[in-house]
PDB file of C-alpha atoms in Angstrom:
ATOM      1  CA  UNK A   1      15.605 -13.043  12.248  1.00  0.00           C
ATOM      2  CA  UNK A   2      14.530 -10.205  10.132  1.00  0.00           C
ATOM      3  CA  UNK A   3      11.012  -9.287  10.131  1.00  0.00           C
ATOM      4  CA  UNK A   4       7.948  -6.854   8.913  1.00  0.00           C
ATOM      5  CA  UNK A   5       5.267  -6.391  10.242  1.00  0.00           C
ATOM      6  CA  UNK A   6       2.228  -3.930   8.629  1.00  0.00           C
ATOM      7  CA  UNK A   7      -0.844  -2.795  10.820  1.00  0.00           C
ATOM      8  CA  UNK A   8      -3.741  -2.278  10.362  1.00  0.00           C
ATOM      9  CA  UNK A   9      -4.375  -5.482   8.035  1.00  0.00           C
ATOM     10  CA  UNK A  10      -7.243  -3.486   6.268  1.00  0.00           C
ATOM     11  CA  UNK A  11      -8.362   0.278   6.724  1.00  0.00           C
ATOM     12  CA  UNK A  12     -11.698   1.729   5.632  1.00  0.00           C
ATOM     13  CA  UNK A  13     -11.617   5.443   5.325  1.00  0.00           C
ATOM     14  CA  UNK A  14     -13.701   7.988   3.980  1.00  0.00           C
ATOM     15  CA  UNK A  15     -12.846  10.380   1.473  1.00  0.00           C
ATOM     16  CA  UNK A  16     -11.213  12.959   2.838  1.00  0.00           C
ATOM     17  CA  UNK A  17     -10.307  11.224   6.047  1.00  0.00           C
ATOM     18  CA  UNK A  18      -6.764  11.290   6.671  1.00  0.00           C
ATOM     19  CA  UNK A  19      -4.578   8.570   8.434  1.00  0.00           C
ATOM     20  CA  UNK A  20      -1.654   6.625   8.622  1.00  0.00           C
ATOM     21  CA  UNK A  21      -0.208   3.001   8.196  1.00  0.00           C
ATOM     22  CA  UNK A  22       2.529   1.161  10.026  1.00  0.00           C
ATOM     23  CA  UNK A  23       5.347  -0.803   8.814  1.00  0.00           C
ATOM     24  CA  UNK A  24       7.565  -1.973  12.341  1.00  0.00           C
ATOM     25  CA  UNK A  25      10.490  -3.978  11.272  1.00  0.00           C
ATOM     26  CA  UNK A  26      13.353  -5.740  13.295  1.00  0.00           C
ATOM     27  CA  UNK A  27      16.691  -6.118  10.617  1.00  0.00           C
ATOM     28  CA  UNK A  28      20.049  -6.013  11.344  1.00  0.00           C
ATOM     29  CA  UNK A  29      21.706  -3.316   9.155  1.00  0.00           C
ATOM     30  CA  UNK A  30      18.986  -1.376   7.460  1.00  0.00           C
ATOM     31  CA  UNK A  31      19.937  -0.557   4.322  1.00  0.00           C
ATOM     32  CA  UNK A  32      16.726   0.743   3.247  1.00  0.00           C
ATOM     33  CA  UNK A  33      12.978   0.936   3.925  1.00  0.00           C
ATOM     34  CA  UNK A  34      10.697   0.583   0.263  1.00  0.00           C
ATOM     35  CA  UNK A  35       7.220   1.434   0.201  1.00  0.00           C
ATOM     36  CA  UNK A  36       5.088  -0.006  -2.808  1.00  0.00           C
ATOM     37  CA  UNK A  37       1.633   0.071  -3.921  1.00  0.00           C
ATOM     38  CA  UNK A  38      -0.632  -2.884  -5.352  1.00  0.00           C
ATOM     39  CA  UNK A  39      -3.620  -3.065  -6.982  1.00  0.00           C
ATOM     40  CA  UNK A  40      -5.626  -5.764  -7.546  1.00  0.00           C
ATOM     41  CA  UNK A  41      -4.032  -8.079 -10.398  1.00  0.00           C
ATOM     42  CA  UNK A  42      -1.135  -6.158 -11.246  1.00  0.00           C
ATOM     43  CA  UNK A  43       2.139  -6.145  -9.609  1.00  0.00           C
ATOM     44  CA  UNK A  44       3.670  -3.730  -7.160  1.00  0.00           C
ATOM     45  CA  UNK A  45       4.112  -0.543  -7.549  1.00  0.00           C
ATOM     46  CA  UNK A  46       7.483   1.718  -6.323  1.00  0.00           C
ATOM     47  CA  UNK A  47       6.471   4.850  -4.246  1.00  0.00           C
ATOM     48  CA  UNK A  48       9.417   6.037  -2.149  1.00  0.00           C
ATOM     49  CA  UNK A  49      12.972   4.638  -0.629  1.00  0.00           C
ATOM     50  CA  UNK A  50      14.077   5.752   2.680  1.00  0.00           C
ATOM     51  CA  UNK A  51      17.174   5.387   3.614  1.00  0.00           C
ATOM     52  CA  UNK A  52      17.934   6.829   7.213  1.00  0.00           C
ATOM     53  CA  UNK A  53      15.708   7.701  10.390  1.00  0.00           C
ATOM     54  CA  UNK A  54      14.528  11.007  10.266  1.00  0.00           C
ATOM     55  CA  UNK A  55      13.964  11.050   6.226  1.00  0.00           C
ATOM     56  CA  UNK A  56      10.379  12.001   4.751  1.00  0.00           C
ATOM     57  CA  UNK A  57       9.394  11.165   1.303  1.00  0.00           C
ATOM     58  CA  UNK A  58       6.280  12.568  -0.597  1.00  0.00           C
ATOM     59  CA  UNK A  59       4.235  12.448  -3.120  1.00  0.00           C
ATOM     60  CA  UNK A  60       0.812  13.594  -4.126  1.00  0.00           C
ATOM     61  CA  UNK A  61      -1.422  12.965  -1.340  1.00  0.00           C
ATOM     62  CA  UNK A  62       1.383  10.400   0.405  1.00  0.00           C
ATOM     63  CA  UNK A  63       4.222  11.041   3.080  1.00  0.00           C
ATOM     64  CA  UNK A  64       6.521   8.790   4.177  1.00  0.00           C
ATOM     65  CA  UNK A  65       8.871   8.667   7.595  1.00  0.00           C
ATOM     66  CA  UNK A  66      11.252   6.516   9.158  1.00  0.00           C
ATOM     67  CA  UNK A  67      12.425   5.962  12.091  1.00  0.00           C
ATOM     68  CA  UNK A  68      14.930   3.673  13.757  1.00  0.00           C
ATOM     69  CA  UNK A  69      12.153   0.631  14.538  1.00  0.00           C
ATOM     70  CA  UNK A  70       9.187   2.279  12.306  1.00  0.00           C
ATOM     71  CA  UNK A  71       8.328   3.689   8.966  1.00  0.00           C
ATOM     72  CA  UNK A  72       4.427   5.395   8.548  1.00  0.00           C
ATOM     73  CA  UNK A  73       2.967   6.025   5.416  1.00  0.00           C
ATOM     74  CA  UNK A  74       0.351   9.005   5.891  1.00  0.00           C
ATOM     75  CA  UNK A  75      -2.231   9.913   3.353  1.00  0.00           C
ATOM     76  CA  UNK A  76      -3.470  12.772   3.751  1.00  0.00           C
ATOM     77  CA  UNK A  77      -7.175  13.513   2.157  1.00  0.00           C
ATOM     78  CA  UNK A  78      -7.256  10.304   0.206  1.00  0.00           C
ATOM     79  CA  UNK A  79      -9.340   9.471  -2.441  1.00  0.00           C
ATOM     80  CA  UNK A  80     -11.255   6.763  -3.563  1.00  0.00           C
ATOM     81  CA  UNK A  81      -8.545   5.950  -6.280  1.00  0.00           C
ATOM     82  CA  UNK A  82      -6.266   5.572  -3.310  1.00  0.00           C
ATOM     83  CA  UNK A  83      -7.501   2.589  -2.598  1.00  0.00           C
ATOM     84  CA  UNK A  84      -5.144  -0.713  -2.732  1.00  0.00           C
ATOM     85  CA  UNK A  85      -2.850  -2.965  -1.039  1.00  0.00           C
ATOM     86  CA  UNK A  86       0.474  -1.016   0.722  1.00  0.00           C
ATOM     87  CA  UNK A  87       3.220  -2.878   1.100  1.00  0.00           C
ATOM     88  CA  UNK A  88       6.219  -2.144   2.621  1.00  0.00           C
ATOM     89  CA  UNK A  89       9.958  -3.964   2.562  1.00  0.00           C
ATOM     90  CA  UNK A  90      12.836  -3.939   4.120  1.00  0.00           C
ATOM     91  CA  UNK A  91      16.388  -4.503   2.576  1.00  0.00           C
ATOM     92  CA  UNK A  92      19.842  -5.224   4.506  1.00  0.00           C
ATOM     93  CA  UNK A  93      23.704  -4.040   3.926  1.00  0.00           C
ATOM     94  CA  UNK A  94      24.482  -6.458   2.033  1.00  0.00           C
ATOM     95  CA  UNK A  95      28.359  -8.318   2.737  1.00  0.00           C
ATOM     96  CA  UNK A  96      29.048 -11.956   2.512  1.00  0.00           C
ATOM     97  CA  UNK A  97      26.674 -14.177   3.726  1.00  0.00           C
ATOM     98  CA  UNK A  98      23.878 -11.595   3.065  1.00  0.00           C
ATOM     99  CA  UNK A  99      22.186 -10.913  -0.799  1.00  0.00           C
ATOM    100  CA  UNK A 100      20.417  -7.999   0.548  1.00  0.00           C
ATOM    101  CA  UNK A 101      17.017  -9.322  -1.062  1.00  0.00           C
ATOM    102  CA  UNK A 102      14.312  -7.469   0.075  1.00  0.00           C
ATOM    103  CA  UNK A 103      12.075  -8.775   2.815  1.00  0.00           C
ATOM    104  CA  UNK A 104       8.152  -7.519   2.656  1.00  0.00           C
ATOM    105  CA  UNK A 105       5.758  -7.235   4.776  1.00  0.00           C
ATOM    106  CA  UNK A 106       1.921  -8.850   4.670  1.00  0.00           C
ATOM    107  CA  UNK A 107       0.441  -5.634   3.349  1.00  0.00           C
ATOM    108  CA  UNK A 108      -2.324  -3.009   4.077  1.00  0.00           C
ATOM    109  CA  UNK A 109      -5.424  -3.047   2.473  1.00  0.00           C
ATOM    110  CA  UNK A 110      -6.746   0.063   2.328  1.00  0.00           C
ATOM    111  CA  UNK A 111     -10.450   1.350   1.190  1.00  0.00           C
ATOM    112  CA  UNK A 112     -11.583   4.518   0.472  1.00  0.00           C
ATOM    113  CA  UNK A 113     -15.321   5.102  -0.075  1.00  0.00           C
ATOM    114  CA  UNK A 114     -16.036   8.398  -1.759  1.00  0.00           C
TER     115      UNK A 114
ATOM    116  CA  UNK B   1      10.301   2.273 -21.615  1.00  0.00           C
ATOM    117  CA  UNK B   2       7.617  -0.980 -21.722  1.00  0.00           C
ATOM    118  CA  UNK B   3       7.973  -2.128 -18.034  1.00  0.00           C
ATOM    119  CA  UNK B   4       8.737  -6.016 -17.253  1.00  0.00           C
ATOM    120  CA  UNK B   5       6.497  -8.836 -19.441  1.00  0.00           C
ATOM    121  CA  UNK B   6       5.746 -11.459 -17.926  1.00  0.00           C
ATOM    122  CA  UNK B   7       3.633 -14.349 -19.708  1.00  0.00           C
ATOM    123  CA  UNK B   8       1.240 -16.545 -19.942  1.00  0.00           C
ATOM    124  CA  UNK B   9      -0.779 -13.760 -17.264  1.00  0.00           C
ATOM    125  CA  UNK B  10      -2.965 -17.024 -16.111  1.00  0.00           C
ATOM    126  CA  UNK B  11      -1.765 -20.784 -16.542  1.00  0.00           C
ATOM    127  CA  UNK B  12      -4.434 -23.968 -15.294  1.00  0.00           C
ATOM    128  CA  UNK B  13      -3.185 -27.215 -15.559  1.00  0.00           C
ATOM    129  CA  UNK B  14      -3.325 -30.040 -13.885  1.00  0.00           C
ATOM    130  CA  UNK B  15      -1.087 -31.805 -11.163  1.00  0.00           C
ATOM    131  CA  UNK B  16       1.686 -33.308 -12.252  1.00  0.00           C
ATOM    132  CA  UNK B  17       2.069 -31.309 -15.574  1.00  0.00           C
ATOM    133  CA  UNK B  18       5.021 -29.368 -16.439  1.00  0.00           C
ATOM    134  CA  UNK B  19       4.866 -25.113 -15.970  1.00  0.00           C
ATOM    135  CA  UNK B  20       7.037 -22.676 -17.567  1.00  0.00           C
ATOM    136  CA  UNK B  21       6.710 -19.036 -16.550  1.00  0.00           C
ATOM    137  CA  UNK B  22       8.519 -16.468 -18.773  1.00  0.00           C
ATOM    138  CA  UNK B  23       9.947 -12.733 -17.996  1.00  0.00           C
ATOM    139  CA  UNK B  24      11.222 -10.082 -20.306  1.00  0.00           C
ATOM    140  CA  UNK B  25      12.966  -7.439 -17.673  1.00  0.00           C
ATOM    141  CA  UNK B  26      13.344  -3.943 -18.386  1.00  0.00           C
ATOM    142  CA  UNK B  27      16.335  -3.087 -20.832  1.00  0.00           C
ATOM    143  CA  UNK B  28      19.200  -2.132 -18.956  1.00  0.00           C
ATOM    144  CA  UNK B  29      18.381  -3.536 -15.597  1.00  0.00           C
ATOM    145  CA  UNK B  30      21.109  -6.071 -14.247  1.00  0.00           C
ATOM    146  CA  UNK B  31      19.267  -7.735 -11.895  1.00  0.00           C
ATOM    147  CA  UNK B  32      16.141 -10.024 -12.207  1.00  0.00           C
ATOM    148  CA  UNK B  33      13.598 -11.233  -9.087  1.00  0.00           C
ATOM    149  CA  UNK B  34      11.772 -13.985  -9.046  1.00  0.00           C
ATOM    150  CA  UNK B  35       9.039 -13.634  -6.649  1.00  0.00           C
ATOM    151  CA  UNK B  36       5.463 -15.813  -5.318  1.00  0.00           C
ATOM    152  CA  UNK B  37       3.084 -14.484  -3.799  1.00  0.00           C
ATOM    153  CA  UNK B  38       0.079 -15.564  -1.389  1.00  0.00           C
ATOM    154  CA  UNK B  39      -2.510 -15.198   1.154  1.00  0.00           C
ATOM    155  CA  UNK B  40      -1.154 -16.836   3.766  1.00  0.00           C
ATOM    156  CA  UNK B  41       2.702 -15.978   3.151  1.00  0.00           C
ATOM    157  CA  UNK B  42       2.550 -12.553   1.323  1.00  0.00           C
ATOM    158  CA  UNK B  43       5.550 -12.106  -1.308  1.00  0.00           C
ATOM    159  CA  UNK B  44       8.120 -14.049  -0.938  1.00  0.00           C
ATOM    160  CA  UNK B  45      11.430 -14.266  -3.347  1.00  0.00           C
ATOM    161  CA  UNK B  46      12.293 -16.947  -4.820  1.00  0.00           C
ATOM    162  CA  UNK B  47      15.260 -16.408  -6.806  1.00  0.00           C
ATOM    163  CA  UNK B  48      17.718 -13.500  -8.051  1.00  0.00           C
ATOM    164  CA  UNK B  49      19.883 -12.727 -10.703  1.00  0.00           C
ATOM    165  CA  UNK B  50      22.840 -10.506 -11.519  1.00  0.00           C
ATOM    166  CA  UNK B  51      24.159 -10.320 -14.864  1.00  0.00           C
ATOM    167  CA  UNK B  52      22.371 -13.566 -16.233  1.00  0.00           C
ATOM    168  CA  UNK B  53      23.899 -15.651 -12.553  1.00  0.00           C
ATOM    169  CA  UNK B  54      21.994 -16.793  -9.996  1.00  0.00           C
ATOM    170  CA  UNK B  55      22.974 -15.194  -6.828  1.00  0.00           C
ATOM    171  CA  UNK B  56      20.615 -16.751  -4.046  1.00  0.00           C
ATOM    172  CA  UNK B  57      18.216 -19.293  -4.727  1.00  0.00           C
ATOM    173  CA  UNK B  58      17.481 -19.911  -0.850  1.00  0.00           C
ATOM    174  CA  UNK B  59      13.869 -19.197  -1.606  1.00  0.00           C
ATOM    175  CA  UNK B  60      13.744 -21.713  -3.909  1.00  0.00           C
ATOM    176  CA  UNK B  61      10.738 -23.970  -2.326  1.00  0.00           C
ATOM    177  CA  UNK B  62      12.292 -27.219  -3.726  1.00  0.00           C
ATOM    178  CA  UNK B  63      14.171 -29.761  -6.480  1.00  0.00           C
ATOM    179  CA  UNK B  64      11.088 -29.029  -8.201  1.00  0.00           C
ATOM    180  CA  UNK B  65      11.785 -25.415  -9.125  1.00  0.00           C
ATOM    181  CA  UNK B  66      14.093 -24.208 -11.575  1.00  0.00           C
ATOM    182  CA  UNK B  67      15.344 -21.293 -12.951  1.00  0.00           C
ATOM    183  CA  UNK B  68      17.215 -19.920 -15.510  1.00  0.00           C
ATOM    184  CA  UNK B  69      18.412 -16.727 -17.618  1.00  0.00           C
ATOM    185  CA  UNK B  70      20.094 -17.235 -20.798  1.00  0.00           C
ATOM    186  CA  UNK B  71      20.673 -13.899 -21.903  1.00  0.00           C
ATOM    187  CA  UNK B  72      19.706 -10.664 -20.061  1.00  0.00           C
ATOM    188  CA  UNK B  73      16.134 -10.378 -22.006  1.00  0.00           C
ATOM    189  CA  UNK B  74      14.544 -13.375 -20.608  1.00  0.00           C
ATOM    190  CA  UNK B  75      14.217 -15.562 -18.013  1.00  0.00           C
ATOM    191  CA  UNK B  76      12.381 -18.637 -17.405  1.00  0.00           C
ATOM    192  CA  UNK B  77      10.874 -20.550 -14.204  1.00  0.00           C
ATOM    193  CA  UNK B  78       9.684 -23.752 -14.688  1.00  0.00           C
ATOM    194  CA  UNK B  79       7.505 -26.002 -11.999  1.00  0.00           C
ATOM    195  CA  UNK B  80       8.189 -29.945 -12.508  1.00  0.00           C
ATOM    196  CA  UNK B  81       6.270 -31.788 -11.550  1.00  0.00           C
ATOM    197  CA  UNK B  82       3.524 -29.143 -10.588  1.00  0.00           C
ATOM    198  CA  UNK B  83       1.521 -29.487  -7.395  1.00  0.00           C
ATOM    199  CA  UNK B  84      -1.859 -27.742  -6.097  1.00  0.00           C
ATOM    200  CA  UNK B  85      -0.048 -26.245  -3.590  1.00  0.00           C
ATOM    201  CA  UNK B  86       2.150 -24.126  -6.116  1.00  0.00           C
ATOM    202  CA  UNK B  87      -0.977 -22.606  -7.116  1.00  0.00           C
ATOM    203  CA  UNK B  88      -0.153 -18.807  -6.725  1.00  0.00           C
ATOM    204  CA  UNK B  89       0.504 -15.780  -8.338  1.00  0.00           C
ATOM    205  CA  UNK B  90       4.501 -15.399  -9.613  1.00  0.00           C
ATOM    206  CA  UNK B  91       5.751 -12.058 -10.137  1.00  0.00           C
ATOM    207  CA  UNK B  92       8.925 -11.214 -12.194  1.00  0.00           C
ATOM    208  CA  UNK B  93      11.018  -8.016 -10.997  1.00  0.00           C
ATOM    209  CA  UNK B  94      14.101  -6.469 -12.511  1.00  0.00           C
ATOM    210  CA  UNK B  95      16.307  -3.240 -11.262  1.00  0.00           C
ATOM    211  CA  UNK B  96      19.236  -1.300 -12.408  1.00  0.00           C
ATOM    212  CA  UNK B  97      21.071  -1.946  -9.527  1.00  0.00           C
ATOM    213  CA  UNK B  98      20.792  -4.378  -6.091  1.00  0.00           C
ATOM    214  CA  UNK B  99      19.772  -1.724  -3.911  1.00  0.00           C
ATOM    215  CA  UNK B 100      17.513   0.576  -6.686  1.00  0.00           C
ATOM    216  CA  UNK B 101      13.704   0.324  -6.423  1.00  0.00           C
ATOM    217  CA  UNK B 102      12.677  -3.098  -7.966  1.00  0.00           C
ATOM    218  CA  UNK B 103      10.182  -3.021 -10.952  1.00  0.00           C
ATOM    219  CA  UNK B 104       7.532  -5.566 -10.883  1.00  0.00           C
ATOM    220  CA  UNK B 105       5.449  -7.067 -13.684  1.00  0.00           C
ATOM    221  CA  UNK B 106       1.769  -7.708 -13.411  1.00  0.00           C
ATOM    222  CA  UNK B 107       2.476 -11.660 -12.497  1.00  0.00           C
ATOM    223  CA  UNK B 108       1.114 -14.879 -13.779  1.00  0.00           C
ATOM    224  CA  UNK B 109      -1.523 -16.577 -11.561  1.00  0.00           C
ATOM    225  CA  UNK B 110      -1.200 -19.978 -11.517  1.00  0.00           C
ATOM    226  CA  UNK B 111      -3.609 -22.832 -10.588  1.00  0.00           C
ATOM    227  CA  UNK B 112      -2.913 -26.445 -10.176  1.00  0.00           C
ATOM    228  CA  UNK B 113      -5.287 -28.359 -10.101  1.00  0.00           C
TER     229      UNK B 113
END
């Protein structure tokens, strides 16, 4: 069965303090590995698509990487406007039998406190 | 481009009453999510659509839930009879194509009461 699975759950951090969050996922026939952004009552937002282990994605203060089990999303100096949920989602080759819908994990919350 | 519209943004009623949740999706895109998400399950989808058709409605909790799309400007999920536990917040998604980033729209959160 397909699965996500996002650590920490929540993540204080101060400004400036840089660190990383985990998205481990078990799917058969990655397609690709979407990283989105929420914050609180509005719906989420697309950062970055990876496609293939070894791909890195950035932008701004964010970097993403894959691997062939993992995907991190490193933020590097955040800022207190950083702050919000990170989700991350999986998607499978799609044939018949399979939709390819996209499968998300439970989130990160993440806090920065200037 | 105005991003996807999703209305009412909060719905109360009480058990037993119909719901009707309403999506504009972004001009262009072919495909339309429907989506719920909470606490304890996260986002789950509940429903897609390619060119107007319903391609996989496995999500679909049950007999309950409809959906449709009538033309490629709007789509509707409706909730009858509502229950407490559909209390939740549904988000509406649309994308050019299946395997382009989906675009979300800022939800309806509903309570049943």
């Amino acid at each position: 069965e397909d699965q996500v699975t996002q650590s920490p759950e929540a993540l204080r951090l101060q400004e400036g303090e840089s660190s990383s969050l985990n998205c481990s996922y078990t799917v058969s026939g990655l397609r690709g590995l979407f990283w989105y952004r929420q914050d609180p009552g509005k719906g989420p937002e697309f950062l970055f698509t990876l496609y293939s282990a070894g791909e890195e994605k950035e932008k701004e203060r964010l970097k993403a990487t894959l691997t062939k089990k993992e995907s991190f999303l490193h933020i590097t100096a955040p800022k207190p406007e950083d702050s919000a949920t990170y989700l991350c989602a999986v998607q499978r080759f799609y044939f018949s039998g399979n939709t390819g819908k996209l499968i998300f994990g439970q989130g990160t919350t993440l806090q920065v406190k200037p | 481009d105005a991003g996807v519209i999703q209305s009412p943004r909060h719905e109360v009623t009480e058990m037993g009453q119909e719901v009707t949740l309403r999506c504009k999706p972004i001009s262009g895109h072919d495909y339309l999510f429907w989506y719920r998400q909470t606490m304890m399950r996260g986002l789950e989808l509940l429903i897609y659509f390619n060119n107007n058709v319903p391609i996989d409605d496995s999500g679909m909790p049950e007999d309950r839930f409809s959906a449709k799309m009538p033309n490629a400007s709007f789509s509707t999920l409706k909730i009858q009879p509502s229950e407490p536990r559909d209390s939740a917040v549904y988000f509406c998604a649309s994308s050019r194509e299946k395997g382009q980033p989906q675009h979300f729209g800022d939800g309806t959160r509903l309570s049943i009461l």
